[in-house]
Amino acid sequence: MPTKDADGQLAIDVPAQPKKQTRAQLQSAIKSARDIMRKDAGLNGDLDRLPQLSWILFLRAFDVCVERERAAENLEYEPAIAAPYDWASWGAREEFTGNEFLQFVNTELLPYLRGLNSDAEGDPRNVISTIFQEIHNRMLSGVLLRDLVNVVNDISFESADDIHTMAFVYESILKEMRDAAGDSGEFYTPRPVIRFMVEQSFLKLGMSILDPACGTGGFLVEAYDELRELPTSQAEVNQLHHNIRGYEKKPLPYLLVMMNLLLHGIDVPNVVRTNALVKMREESSPRHRVDVVLTNPPFGGEEEKSVAARFEKAGVSTQETAWLFLFSVIERLKPGGRCAIVLPNGSLFGGGVGAKVKEKLMRECNLHTVVRLPQGVFAPYTQIPANLLFFEKTGPTKETWFYEIPLPEGRRGYSKTKPMRYEEFADCAQWWGGEGREGREQNERAWKVAAEDIKASGYNLDLANPHIGDDLAHRSPEELVNELIKTEQEILGLLGELKAQLGGEN
């Protein structure tokens, strides 16, 4: 009921606005969650703890950001997750704990989520079902699981600011996850590299953007952040959400990318759990093509024979993932489409099938720029040098520009504690010449090569900077020996893996 203030004026009660959570508060909540998980005997290390936290966090965020928002907009909205499996029925009930709670999660909740389905395109039930197909509760204590859920339940998603702050915190957790994953042979693209690739792709609203090897979603998130302020209507917002597309084969990265995109504001991410190479061969019609591909495909590995066999009719007889992905990306682009892709040095100078794929690349596309990254950008996981290839499907290449990013002055390499910084791309970005690449000039870091010369070399793109002499003469014997030891250790490691695989086949 309205009341009067001390001056006799009518006072209207205004509901208190939810207090915005600070980054420090969210980081503290995540620390509490991790401390709880460390006590449980079923979890070993961050490779167990992050998935456990992520699927609980996903359900909490989905309840607030999707279910409640849609219910507020549409009185006839039918929740995707029905009671007693909705968050209010189990996640928000602090008294529901112990063995009874543990049994409910293991034998009722997770099987229910796996069984969700709908014939309607874009229905979140299908997304949830796909996410939870290989998700399991690894915690053994129902009490600790309840404590963990309580921490997540106290995290607010009531405002866009809360969601953006939580997204930042989650990104920091993913970075730690990537560090842990690198130790087991998976490498993730450093954020400065992603940001540079996205910015030099000059994205526009309405473009369809695909990462066929999206991992935890670094490229997709960066592309979305680049465009998210541009829509002027809900229809354009919906189109942007649909145009941010990804494929991911493995269950854990798939869960993480879905969580990552949800926190960044895409309530039904357009990411498919699939083998991208199979998917792209099956969907070869023009309507499946996209405007932009941004990706760092797996390299150094081999695909299954059944997957590689799908490419033989196209004249690509190989199991090497890098070549299969590059070939597939060229096919996936619309006429006029553009791509930024990470490839290792081996792909640049490789012959045989590799030369065929590069010949196709330069015949059908304008390979306008190759950015040569400093050695060790992916350190400490690998010292294999990497390159960024930028091309457009606008007809044959006439000339290709190369730009060499140097190591910072006084540095011998990168590490976990001293990774590559975005500022190291500043000179290259200034030299780039905007979307039209106008006014480029050769300098001590940049040079161009005619397409005919590249063709004459057997499509070798591993070209040294002609403006700098052999830098081996300027390096200390100790540095050269250390680099040789690292290289030998990598080779021995790969040989060990090969031996183990051969032993497993016998």
JSON list of N, CA and C in Angstrom, two decimals, residues 15 110 170 179 240 358 440 463:
[
{"chain": "A", "resi": 15, "resn": "PRO", "atom": "N", "xyz": [10.77, -2.08, -5.75]},
{"chain": "A", "resi": 15, "resn": "PRO", "atom": "CA", "xyz": [11.46, -3.32, -5.38]},
{"chain": "A", "resi": 15, "resn": "PRO", "atom": "C", "xyz": [12.97, -3.12, -5.43]},
{"chain": "A", "resi": 110, "resn": "LEU", "atom": "N", "xyz": [20.15, -37.38, -14.04]},
{"chain": "A", "resi": 110, "resn": "LEU", "atom": "CA", "xyz": [21.00, -37.48, -15.23]},
{"chain": "A", "resi": 110, "resn": "LEU", "atom": "C", "xyz": [20.37, -38.37, -16.31]},
{"chain": "A", "resi": 170, "resn": "TYR", "atom": "N", "xyz": [34.61, -17.79, -15.67]},
{"chain": "A", "resi": 170, "resn": "TYR", "atom": "CA", "xyz": [34.62, -19.12, -16.29]},
{"chain": "A", "resi": 170, "resn": "TYR", "atom": "C", "xyz": [35.74, -19.22, -17.31]},
{"chain": "A", "resi": 179, "resn": "ASP", "atom": "N", "xyz": [45.54, -25.56, -19.65]},
{"chain": "A", "resi": 179, "resn": "ASP", "atom": "CA", "xyz": [46.89, -25.87, -19.18]},
{"chain": "A", "resi": 179, "resn": "ASP", "atom": "C", "xyz": [46.99, -27.34, -18.77]},
{"chain": "A", "resi": 240, "resn": "LEU", "atom": "N", "xyz": [22.17, -13.60, -35.25]},
{"chain": "A", "resi": 240, "resn": "LEU", "atom": "CA", "xyz": [23.57, -13.65, -34.82]},
{"chain": "A", "resi": 240, "resn": "LEU", "atom": "C", "xyz": [23.83, -14.92, -34.01]},
{"chain": "A", "resi": 358, "resn": "LYS", "atom": "N", "xyz": [47.34, -27.71, -51.17]},
{"chain": "A", "resi": 358, "resn": "LYS", "atom": "CA", "xyz": [47.77, -26.31, -51.30]},
{"chain": "A", "resi": 358, "resn": "LYS", "atom": "C", "xyz": [47.56, -25.80, -52.72]},
{"chain": "A", "resi": 440, "resn": "ARG", "atom": "N", "xyz": [50.16, -1.88, -48.31]},
{"chain": "A", "resi": 440, "resn": "ARG", "atom": "CA", "xyz": [51.18, -2.77, -47.73]},
{"chain": "A", "resi": 440, "resn": "ARG", "atom": "C", "xyz": [52.54, -2.53, -48.38]},
{"chain": "A", "resi": 463, "resn": "LEU", "atom": "N", "xyz": [58.56, -20.39, -46.13]},
{"chain": "A", "resi": 463, "resn": "LEU", "atom": "CA", "xyz": [59.56, -19.49, -46.70]},
{"chain": "A", "resi": 463, "resn": "LEU", "atom": "C", "xyz": [60.18, -18.61, -45.61]}
]
